[in-house]
Coordinates of C-alpha atoms and ligand atoms in Angstrom, one line a residue:
X1 CA 0.0 -0.1 0.0
X2 CA 1.2 3.5 -0.8
X3 CA 0.9 6.7 1.2
X4 CA -1.2 9.8 0.1
X5 CA 1.9 11.2 -1.6
X6 CA 4.0 8.3 -2.7
X7 CA 3.9 7.3 -6.4
X8 CA 3.3 3.5 -6.7
X9 CA 5.6 1.9 -9.1
X10 CA 3.7 -0.2 -11.8
X11 CA 4.6 -2.0 -15.0
X12 CA 2.4 -1.2 -18.0
X13 CA 2.2 -3.1 -21.3
X14 CA -0.1 -1.7 -24.0
X15 CA -0.5 -5.1 -25.7
X16 CA -1.7 -5.9 -29.3
X17 CA -4.8 -5.1 -31.3
X18 CA -7.1 -2.8 -29.4
X19 CA -4.7 -2.9 -26.4
X20 CA -2.9 0.5 -27.2
X21 CA -6.2 2.4 -27.5
X22 CA -7.9 1.0 -24.5
X23 CA -4.7 1.4 -22.3
X24 CA -4.2 5.0 -23.5
X25 CA -7.9 5.7 -22.6
X26 CA -7.7 3.9 -19.3
X27 CA -4.4 5.7 -18.3
X28 CA -5.9 9.0 -19.2
X29 CA -8.7 8.5 -16.9
X30 CA -6.5 7.2 -14.1
X31 CA -4.2 10.1 -14.5
X32 CA -6.9 12.7 -14.7
X33 CA -8.3 11.4 -11.5
X34 CA -5.0 11.9 -9.7
X35 CA -3.8 8.3 -9.6
X36 CA -0.3 8.3 -8.0
X37 CA 1.5 6.0 -10.3
X38 CA 5.1 5.7 -11.4
X39 CA 4.8 3.8 -14.7
X40 CA 7.5 1.6 -16.2
X41 CA 6.5 0.7 -19.7
X42 CA 7.3 -2.6 -21.2
X43 CA 6.6 -4.2 -24.5
X44 CA 5.3 -7.8 -24.7
X45 CA 3.5 -9.8 -27.3
X46 CA 3.4 -10.0 -31.0
X47 CA 6.0 -7.2 -31.6
X48 CA 8.5 -8.7 -29.2
X49 CA 8.1 -12.2 -30.8
X50 CA 8.5 -10.8 -34.2
X51 CA 11.6 -9.0 -33.2
X52 CA 13.3 -12.3 -32.3
X53 CA 12.4 -12.9 -28.6
X54 CA 10.8 -16.4 -28.8
X55 CA 9.4 -16.0 -25.3
X56 CA 7.6 -12.7 -26.3
X57 CA 9.1 -10.8 -23.4
X58 CA 12.6 -9.4 -22.9
X59 CA 14.7 -10.0 -19.7
X60 CA 14.5 -6.3 -18.8
X61 CA 10.6 -6.6 -18.7
X62 CA 10.8 -9.5 -16.3
X63 CA 13.0 -7.4 -14.1
X64 CA 10.5 -4.5 -14.2
X65 CA 7.7 -6.9 -13.2
X66 CA 9.5 -8.3 -10.4
X67 CA 10.5 -5.0 -9.1
X68 CA 7.1 -3.2 -9.3
X69 CA 5.2 -6.4 -8.5
X70 CA 2.0 -4.8 -10.2
X71 CA 1.3 -5.2 -13.8
X72 CA -1.4 -3.3 -15.7
X73 CA -1.6 -5.2 -19.0
X74 CA -3.4 -4.7 -22.4
X75 CA -4.7 -7.7 -24.1
X76 CA -2.2 -9.5 -26.3
X77 CA -2.6 -11.7 -29.4
X78 CA -1.8 -15.4 -29.3
X79 CA -1.7 -17.3 -32.5
X80 CA -4.3 -20.2 -32.9
X81 CA -3.4 -23.7 -33.7
X82 CA 0.3 -23.1 -33.9
X83 CA 3.0 -20.4 -33.4
X84 CA 4.4 -19.1 -30.1
X85 CA 3.0 -20.0 -26.8
X86 CA 0.6 -17.8 -24.9
X87 CA 2.4 -15.0 -23.1
X88 CA -0.5 -14.5 -20.8
X89 CA -0.2 -17.9 -19.5
X90 CA 3.6 -17.6 -19.2
X91 CA 3.2 -14.3 -17.2
X92 CA 0.6 -15.8 -14.9
X93 CA 2.5 -18.8 -14.1
X94 CA 6.0 -17.3 -13.9
X95 CA 4.8 -14.7 -11.4
X96 CA 2.8 -17.3 -9.3
X97 CA -0.5 -15.5 -10.0
X98 CA -2.7 -18.4 -8.9
X99 CA -6.1 -16.7 -8.8
X100 CA -7.9 -15.0 -11.5
X101 CA -10.8 -13.0 -10.2
X102 CA -13.5 -11.9 -12.6
X103 CA -16.4 -10.0 -11.4
X104 CA -19.4 -9.8 -13.7
X105 CA -22.0 -7.2 -13.1
X106 CA -25.1 -6.1 -15.2
X107 CA -25.6 -2.4 -15.4
X108 CA -29.1 -2.4 -16.7
X109 CA -31.2 -0.6 -17.7
X110 CA -28.1 1.5 -19.0
X111 CA -26.5 -1.4 -20.6
X112 CA -28.9 -3.9 -22.1
X113 CA -28.5 -7.1 -20.3
X114 CA -30.1 -10.5 -20.5
X115 CA -29.9 -10.5 -16.9
X116 CA -30.6 -7.2 -15.0
X117 CA -29.2 -7.5 -11.5
X118 CA -26.6 -10.1 -12.4
X119 CA -23.6 -10.0 -9.9
X120 CA -21.4 -13.0 -10.1
X121 CA -17.7 -13.3 -9.2
X122 CA -15.8 -16.0 -10.9
X123 CA -12.6 -17.2 -9.2
X124 CA -10.5 -19.2 -11.8
X125 CA -7.5 -21.4 -11.0
X126 CA -4.9 -19.6 -13.1
X127 CA -1.8 -22.0 -13.3
X128 CA -2.7 -25.6 -13.8
X129 CA -5.0 -27.8 -15.8
X130 CA -4.8 -28.1 -19.6
X131 CA -3.1 -24.6 -19.7
X132 CA 0.1 -26.2 -18.6
X133 CA 0.3 -26.6 -22.5
X134 CA 2.1 -30.0 -22.3
X135 CA 1.2 -31.5 -25.6
X136 CA 2.7 -34.4 -27.7
X137 CA 1.9 -36.1 -31.0
X138 CA 2.4 -39.7 -30.2
X139 CA 1.4 -41.7 -33.2
X140 CA 0.4 -40.8 -36.8
X141 CA -3.2 -40.4 -35.6
X142 CA -3.1 -39.3 -32.0
X143 CA -2.1 -36.1 -30.1
X144 CA -2.4 -35.7 -26.4
X145 CA -2.7 -32.6 -24.0
X146 CA -2.0 -33.3 -20.3
X147 CA -4.4 -32.1 -17.7
X148 CA -2.2 -31.5 -14.8
X149 CA -3.8 -30.4 -11.5
X150 CA -2.3 -30.5 -7.9
X151 CA -3.8 -30.8 -4.5
X152 CA -1.9 -27.6 -3.3
X153 CA -3.2 -25.7 -6.4
X154 CA -6.7 -26.8 -5.9
X155 CA -6.5 -26.2 -2.2
X156 CA -5.2 -22.6 -2.6
X157 CA -7.7 -21.5 -5.2
X158 CA -10.7 -23.1 -3.3
X159 CA -9.6 -21.5 0.0
X160 CA -9.1 -18.2 -1.8
X161 CA -12.6 -18.3 -3.2
X162 CA -14.1 -18.7 0.3
X163 CA -11.8 -16.0 1.7
X164 CA -13.1 -13.6 -1.2
X165 CA -16.7 -14.6 -0.3
X166 CA -16.2 -14.0 3.5
X167 CA -14.2 -10.7 2.9
X168 CA -16.6 -9.2 0.4
X169 CA -19.9 -10.3 2.3
X170 CA -21.0 -12.8 -0.4
X171 CA -23.0 -15.7 0.8
X172 CA -22.3 -18.7 -1.4
X173 CA -19.5 -20.4 -3.3
X174 CA -20.3 -22.9 -6.1
X175 CA -17.7 -25.2 -7.5
X176 CA -17.9 -26.2 -11.2
X177 CA -16.2 -29.5 -12.3
X178 CA -16.7 -32.5 -14.6
X179 CA -15.9 -35.1 -11.9
X180 CA -18.5 -37.6 -13.4
X181 CA -16.0 -38.0 -16.2
X182 CA -12.6 -37.1 -14.9
X183 CA -12.9 -38.8 -11.7
X184 CA -9.2 -38.3 -10.6
X185 CA -8.4 -34.7 -11.7
X186 CA -11.8 -33.0 -11.5
X187 CA -12.6 -35.5 -8.8
X188 CA -9.8 -34.1 -6.7
X189 CA -11.0 -30.5 -7.3
X190 CA -14.5 -31.4 -6.0
X191 CA -13.2 -33.4 -3.1
X192 CA -10.8 -30.6 -2.0
X193 CA -13.5 -28.0 -2.5
X194 CA -15.8 -30.1 -0.1
X195 CA -13.0 -30.2 2.4
X196 CA -12.4 -26.5 2.3
X197 CA -16.1 -25.6 2.3
X198 CA -16.4 -27.4 5.6
X199 CA -13.9 -24.8 7.1
X200 CA -16.3 -22.0 6.2
X201 CA -19.6 -22.9 7.8
X202 CA -20.8 -19.3 7.4
X203 CA -20.6 -19.5 3.6
X204 CA -23.1 -21.8 1.7
X205 CA -21.7 -24.0 -0.9
X206 CA -22.8 -26.2 -3.8
X207 CA -21.3 -28.2 -6.7
X208 CA -22.4 -28.2 -10.4
X209 CA -21.2 -30.4 -13.2
X210 CA -19.7 -27.8 -15.5
X211 CA -22.0 -28.3 -18.4
X212 CA -25.2 -27.7 -16.6
X213 CA -23.5 -25.1 -14.4
X214 CA -22.4 -23.1 -17.6
X215 CA -26.1 -23.4 -19.0
X216 CA -27.6 -22.2 -15.7
X217 CA -25.0 -19.4 -15.4
X218 CA -26.1 -18.2 -18.9
X219 CA -29.8 -18.6 -18.3
X220 CA -30.2 -18.1 -14.5
X221 CA -27.2 -16.3 -13.1
X222 CA -29.0 -15.2 -10.0
X223 CA -28.5 -18.8 -8.7
X224 CA -24.8 -18.0 -8.3
X225 CA -22.6 -15.7 -6.1
X226 CA -19.1 -16.8 -6.2
X227 CA -18.0 -19.6 -8.6
X228 CA -14.7 -21.4 -8.2
X229 CA -13.5 -23.6 -11.0
X230 CA -10.4 -24.8 -12.9
X231 CA -8.5 -22.9 -15.5
X232 CA -10.2 -23.9 -18.8
X233 CA -13.7 -23.9 -17.4
X234 CA -13.0 -20.5 -15.7
X235 CA -11.8 -19.1 -18.9
X236 CA -15.0 -20.2 -20.9
X237 CA -17.6 -19.3 -18.3
X238 CA -16.2 -15.9 -17.6
X239 CA -16.7 -15.0 -21.3
X240 CA -20.1 -16.3 -21.1
X241 CA -20.9 -14.4 -18.0
X242 CA -19.6 -11.1 -19.2
X243 CA -21.3 -11.4 -22.5
X244 CA -24.7 -12.2 -21.0
X245 CA -24.3 -9.4 -18.4
X246 CA -24.0 -6.9 -21.3
X247 CA -20.8 -7.1 -23.2
X248 CA -17.6 -9.0 -23.2
X249 CA -15.9 -5.5 -23.4
X250 CA -17.0 -4.6 -19.8
X251 CA -15.4 -7.4 -17.7
X252 CA -12.3 -6.5 -15.6
X253 CA -10.0 -9.1 -14.1
X254 CA -7.3 -9.4 -11.4
X255 CA -4.6 -12.0 -11.4
X256 CA -3.4 -12.5 -7.8
X257 CA -0.3 -14.1 -6.4
X258 CA 1.5 -14.1 -3.1
X259 CA 3.8 -11.2 -4.1
X260 CA 2.6 -10.0 -7.6
X261 CA -0.6 -9.0 -9.1
X262 CA -1.7 -8.3 -12.7
X263 CA -4.8 -6.4 -13.8
X264 CA -6.3 -6.8 -17.2
X265 CA -9.6 -6.9 -19.2
X266 CA -11.3 -10.3 -19.5
X267 CA -11.6 -9.9 -23.3
X268 CA -8.7 -10.3 -25.9
X269 CA -7.1 -8.1 -28.3
X270 CA -10.1 -7.8 -30.7
X271 CA -8.1 -7.5 -33.9
X272 CA -11.4 -7.1 -35.9
X273 CA -11.8 -3.6 -34.5
X274 CA -8.2 -2.7 -33.7
X275 CA -7.1 0.8 -34.6
X276 CA -10.7 2.1 -35.3
X277 CA -11.4 3.8 -32.1
X278 CA -14.3 1.5 -31.6
X279 CA -13.3 -0.6 -28.6
X280 CA -14.8 -0.3 -25.1
X281 CA -12.1 0.6 -22.6
X282 CA -14.4 -0.2 -19.6
X283 CA -13.0 -3.7 -19.0
X284 CA -9.4 -2.4 -18.7
X285 CA -10.5 0.8 -16.9
X286 CA -12.4 -1.3 -14.2
X287 CA -9.3 -3.5 -13.9
X288 CA -7.5 -0.2 -13.2
X289 CA -9.9 0.5 -10.4
X290 CA -9.2 -2.9 -9.0
X291 CA -5.5 -2.1 -9.3
X292 CA -5.9 1.2 -7.4
X293 CA -7.6 -0.6 -4.6
X294 CA -4.8 -3.1 -4.5
X295 CA -2.4 -0.1 -4.3
X296 CA -4.4 1.4 -1.4
X297 CA -5.5 4.4 -3.5
X298 CA -9.1 3.8 -2.5
X299 CA -10.1 7.5 -3.0
X300 CA -9.0 7.6 -6.6
X301 CA -10.5 4.1 -7.2
X302 CA -13.8 5.4 -6.0
X303 CA -13.7 8.6 -8.0
X304 CA -13.0 6.7 -11.2
X305 CA -15.6 4.0 -10.8
X306 CA -18.3 6.5 -9.8
X307 CA -17.5 8.7 -12.9
X308 CA -17.6 5.7 -15.0
X309 CA -21.1 4.7 -13.6
X310 CA -22.3 8.2 -14.2
X311 CA -21.0 8.1 -17.7
X312 CA -23.0 5.0 -18.8
X313 CA -26.0 6.3 -16.8
X314 CA -25.9 9.4 -18.9
X315 CA -26.1 7.3 -22.0
X316 CA -22.6 7.7 -23.3
X317 CA -21.5 4.3 -24.6
X318 CA -19.3 2.5 -27.1
X319 CA -20.9 0.5 -30.0
X320 CA -20.6 -2.9 -28.4
X321 CA -23.3 -2.1 -25.8
X322 CA -26.9 -1.2 -26.3
X323 CA -28.3 1.6 -24.4
X324 CA -32.1 1.7 -24.3
X325 CA -32.5 5.5 -24.1
X326 CA -33.2 7.4 -27.4
X327 CA -30.9 10.1 -26.0
X328 CA -28.0 7.8 -25.7
X329 CA -24.8 8.8 -27.4
X330 CA -22.6 6.3 -29.2
X331 CA -19.0 7.3 -29.1
X332 CA -15.6 6.1 -29.8
X333 CA -12.9 4.8 -27.4
X334 CA -11.3 8.2 -26.9
X335 CA -14.5 10.2 -26.5
X336 CA -15.7 7.6 -24.0
X337 CA -12.6 8.2 -21.9
X338 CA -13.1 11.9 -22.2
X339 CA -16.7 11.5 -21.0
X340 CA -15.5 9.7 -17.9
X341 CA -12.9 12.3 -17.3
X342 CA -15.6 15.1 -17.6
X343 CA -17.5 13.3 -14.8
X344 CA -14.7 12.8 -12.4
X345 CA -16.1 13.9 -9.1
X346 CA -19.7 13.1 -9.9
X347 CA -21.6 10.0 -8.7
X348 CA -24.3 8.0 -10.4
X349 CA -27.8 9.0 -9.7
X350 CA -29.7 5.8 -10.2
X351 CA -27.1 3.0 -10.2
X352 CA -25.6 2.3 -6.7
X353 CA -22.5 4.5 -6.2
X354 CA -19.5 2.7 -4.9
X355 CA -17.8 3.6 -1.7
X356 CA -14.2 2.5 -0.9
X357 CA -13.9 4.9 2.0
X358 CA -12.1 3.3 4.9
X359 CA -10.4 0.9 2.4
X360 CA -11.1 -2.3 0.7
X361 CA -10.1 -5.3 2.9
X362 CA -7.3 -7.2 1.3
X363 CA -8.1 -10.9 0.7
X364 CA -5.7 -13.0 2.6
X365 CA -3.5 -15.5 0.7
X366 CA -4.1 -18.8 2.2
X367 CA -1.3 -20.9 3.5
X368 CA -1.1 -24.6 2.6
X369 CA -1.7 -27.1 5.1
X370 CA 0.9 -29.9 4.8
X371 CA -0.6 -33.4 4.0
X372 CA 0.4 -36.6 5.9
X373 CA 2.6 -38.7 3.5
X374 CA 0.7 -41.7 1.9
X375 CA 1.9 -45.2 1.3
X376 CA 2.6 -45.4 -2.4
X377 CA 3.0 -48.7 -4.1
X378 CA 3.8 -49.4 -7.7
X379 CA 1.3 -52.0 -8.9
X380 CA 1.6 -52.0 -12.8
X381 CA 2.3 -50.0 -15.9
X382 CA 0.2 -48.6 -18.8
X383 CA 2.2 -48.8 -22.0
X384 CA 0.9 -46.8 -25.0
X385 CA 1.6 -48.7 -28.2
X386 CA 1.4 -47.6 -31.8
X387 CA 0.1 -50.2 -34.2
X388 CA -2.3 -50.7 -37.1
X389 CA -2.9 -54.3 -36.0
X390 CA -6.1 -55.8 -34.5
X391 CA -6.6 -55.9 -30.7
X392 CA -6.2 -59.7 -30.5
X393 CA -3.0 -59.6 -32.6
X394 CA -1.4 -56.9 -30.5
X395 CA -2.4 -58.9 -27.3
X396 CA -0.8 -61.9 -28.8
X397 CA 2.5 -60.2 -29.4
X398 CA 2.5 -58.5 -25.9
X399 CA 1.7 -61.6 -24.0
X400 CA 4.8 -63.2 -25.5
X401 CA 7.0 -60.6 -23.7
X402 CA 5.2 -60.9 -20.3
X403 CA 6.3 -62.9 -17.3
X404 CA 5.2 -63.9 -13.8
X405 CA 6.1 -60.4 -12.5
X406 CA 3.7 -58.7 -14.7
X407 CA 0.8 -59.8 -17.0
X408 CA -1.3 -58.1 -19.6
X409 CA -4.6 -57.3 -18.1
X410 CA -6.3 -55.3 -20.8
X411 CA -6.0 -53.1 -23.9
X412 CA -8.0 -50.0 -24.6
X413 CA -8.3 -47.7 -27.4
X414 CA -9.3 -44.0 -26.8
X415 CA -10.3 -45.1 -23.3
X416 CA -12.6 -48.0 -24.2
X417 CA -11.6 -51.6 -23.5
X418 CA -11.1 -53.5 -26.8
X419 CA -9.3 -56.6 -25.3
X420 CA -10.3 -59.1 -23.8
X421 CA -13.9 -59.2 -25.1
X422 CA -14.0 -56.1 -27.2
X423 CA -16.8 -55.2 -29.7
X424 CA -16.1 -55.2 -33.5
X425 CA -18.1 -52.1 -33.7
X426 CA -15.6 -50.0 -31.7
X427 CA -13.6 -47.6 -33.8
X428 CA -9.9 -47.9 -33.1
X429 CA -7.0 -45.6 -33.9
X430 CA -3.4 -46.5 -34.0
X431 CA -2.9 -45.7 -30.3
X432 CA -3.4 -48.5 -27.8
X433 CA -3.2 -48.4 -24.0
X434 CA -1.9 -51.8 -22.8
X435 CA -2.2 -52.3 -19.2
X436 CA 0.3 -54.6 -17.4
X437 CA -0.4 -55.5 -13.8
X438 CA 2.0 -57.0 -11.2
X439 CA 1.4 -60.7 -10.2
X440 CA -0.7 -60.9 -7.0
X441 CA 2.1 -61.8 -4.6
X442 CA 5.1 -60.3 -6.2
X443 CA 6.6 -56.8 -5.7
X444 CA 6.8 -54.9 -8.8
X445 CA 9.6 -52.4 -9.5
X446 CA 11.0 -50.0 -12.0
X447 CA 13.3 -52.9 -13.0
X448 CA 10.3 -55.0 -14.1
X449 CA 9.1 -52.1 -16.2
X450 CA 12.5 -51.5 -17.7
X451 CA 12.7 -55.3 -18.5
X452 CA 9.3 -55.3 -20.1
X453 CA 10.1 -52.2 -22.1
X454 CA 13.4 -53.8 -23.4
X455 CA 11.8 -57.0 -24.5
X456 CA 9.0 -55.2 -26.2
X457 CA 11.6 -53.0 -28.0
X458 CA 13.5 -56.1 -29.1
X459 CA 10.3 -57.6 -30.4
X460 CA 9.6 -54.5 -32.6
X461 CA 6.7 -53.1 -30.5
X462 CA 6.6 -49.4 -30.7
X463 CA 5.9 -48.1 -27.2
X464 CA 5.2 -44.4 -27.4
X465 CA 4.7 -43.6 -23.8
X466 CA 4.6 -45.4 -20.3
X467 CA 2.6 -44.4 -17.3
X468 CA 3.2 -46.1 -13.9
X469 CA 0.3 -47.3 -12.0
X470 CA 0.4 -46.6 -8.2
X471 CA -1.8 -47.3 -5.3
X472 CA -1.9 -44.6 -2.5
X473 CA -2.9 -46.0 0.8
X474 CA -4.3 -49.0 -1.1
X475 CA -6.5 -46.7 -3.3
X476 CA -5.9 -46.9 -7.1
X477 CA -4.3 -43.8 -8.4
X478 CA -5.3 -44.5 -12.0
X479 CA -8.6 -44.6 -13.9
X480 CA -10.4 -47.7 -14.9
X481 CA -11.3 -48.0 -18.7
X482 CA -14.8 -47.8 -20.0
X483 CA -16.2 -51.3 -20.1
X484 CA -13.8 -52.6 -17.5
Ligands
LIG1 P1 -11.7 -11.1 -28.1 O1 -12.2 -10.9 -26.7 O2 -10.5 -10.2 -28.6 O3 -12.8 -10.6 -29.2 C1 -14.1 -11.3 -29.2 C2 -15.3 -10.4 -29.8 O4 -15.5 -9.4 -28.8 C3 -14.7 -9.6 -31.0 O5 -15.9 -9.5 -31.9 C4 -14.4 -8.3 -30.5 O6 -14.5 -7.2 -31.5 C5 -15.3 -8.1 -29.3 N1 -14.6 -7.3 -28.3 C6 -13.7 -7.7 -27.4 N2 -13.3 -6.8 -26.6 C7 -14.0 -5.6 -26.9 C8 -14.0 -4.3 -26.5 N3 -13.1 -3.9 -25.5 N4 -14.9 -3.4 -27.1 C9 -15.7 -3.9 -28.0 N5 -15.7 -5.2 -28.6 C10 -14.8 -6.0 -28.0 O7 -11.5 -12.6 -28.4 P2 -10.9 -13.4 -29.7 O8 -11.2 -12.8 -31.0 O9 -11.2 -14.9 -29.4 O10 -9.3 -13.3 -29.5 C11 -8.5 -12.3 -30.1 C12 -7.0 -12.5 -29.6 O11 -7.0 -12.1 -28.2 C13 -6.5 -13.9 -29.7 O12 -5.1 -13.9 -30.1 C14 -6.5 -14.4 -28.2 O13 -5.6 -15.3 -27.9 C15 -6.2 -13.1 -27.5 N6 -6.7 -13.0 -26.1 C16 -6.0 -12.4 -25.2 C17 -6.4 -12.3 -23.9 C18 -5.6 -11.5 -23.0 O14 -4.5 -10.9 -23.3 N7 -5.8 -11.5 -21.7 C19 -7.6 -12.8 -23.4 C20 -8.4 -13.5 -24.5 C21 -8.0 -13.6 -25.8

């Protein structure tokens, strides 16, 4: 927190696409409101990649981020289906920004919304899940993306969601997962959520399977207060939420870590409208308000948000939102910022004004509770084999290489058991999961796996990946296959 006179050092990146326009507009408003900021500008994203930095960010920029610990960031473009990796994800993970907090509020009747009164806060896990970006092409036909989640990661985000709810006076936290299908990964998310929920008896909790949860969020958002979910689901549902609340251009977001924080809009770089003075700067500007509160500049944060509320109430809006009043005035990015600046010091007359007087209580970053070590036992191995053969021929070749220490227990293709007793109707690719289990009374070790792997290689079997099968305190740490 900075004093009334200190300038708070922050790092600013204008970003790609509409980024420079909305960042300029947002900074103009913050500066006109008297925000006490010492800005260090860095360049990240497309331009940096194209100048030869494959990471999209220079070392000097990392130094700035680690020095200021506060990042105000415009959206950046990430190529689809190939090219460089997402710098957004790199920054979030490198700086330990584990929680992505995305409030969604409907400002009806001044912004046409499917759901007047909507007010949902999404707390998205920000470092794990499919966004680890660990992908491999394993066979001619098959590629994989690893969904990695950890107990500490889940514990921290769930506890943070309950802390947010308690600190901000919200009543309920809902967990979204797909634990009916991903019983280990999403199953752990749900299980840990239930454990943490029990520590907060003053806050209601419930769980939704992500598909129906997303549908209900789009159709009946009043059912929800705080939602906590994993990285990919959180990314998807926060766009749904901000779109049904009025416009994807209005959603702010903070990315919170133990020592650093980043503030940005929910939306992307909108290349379709870049450079045309059409973009709505509200998402980024409201992220700026979150940043001012984080810096302890509550008075300025309040002034900016109230002026912004008054602006939309007065019918001044960018083209992405619909204002019902015939007197409403559609303006460009720059003119919208000027309209907010003109209203600094004013409060909304109909919409509730915000008051940050006395400060905004910081959300405490939860400590991790150490877990008792579990008894881990190796009981088998899944070997993933590339072949165009039939399941029974593959089984025949594999069985020749097994011994008493480990036997072939089943083969699956795309998760469905195809040997023994598979169906001829099942479509099979060239990628087979072959499960070898240790003999009942024998200890199984890495040496057995290495021996089996060597014999399979000698026999010309193409093993593209192995995955050890463990029990933890006698509970299987691997999934069964469909049909098993
Ligand atoms: P997008 O959010 O950029 O745009 C989706 C639609 O919403 C477009 O029609 C766009 O014109 C509109 N829109 C978005 N923001 C707006 C605003 N402020 N005002 C008015 N209209 C707005 O999503 P996209 O097209 O899927 O992604 C474009 C690029 O942005 C991609 O490279 C993507 O990877 C990147 N992206 C970056 C971030 C980030 O930097 N945090 C987040 C999401 C997407």
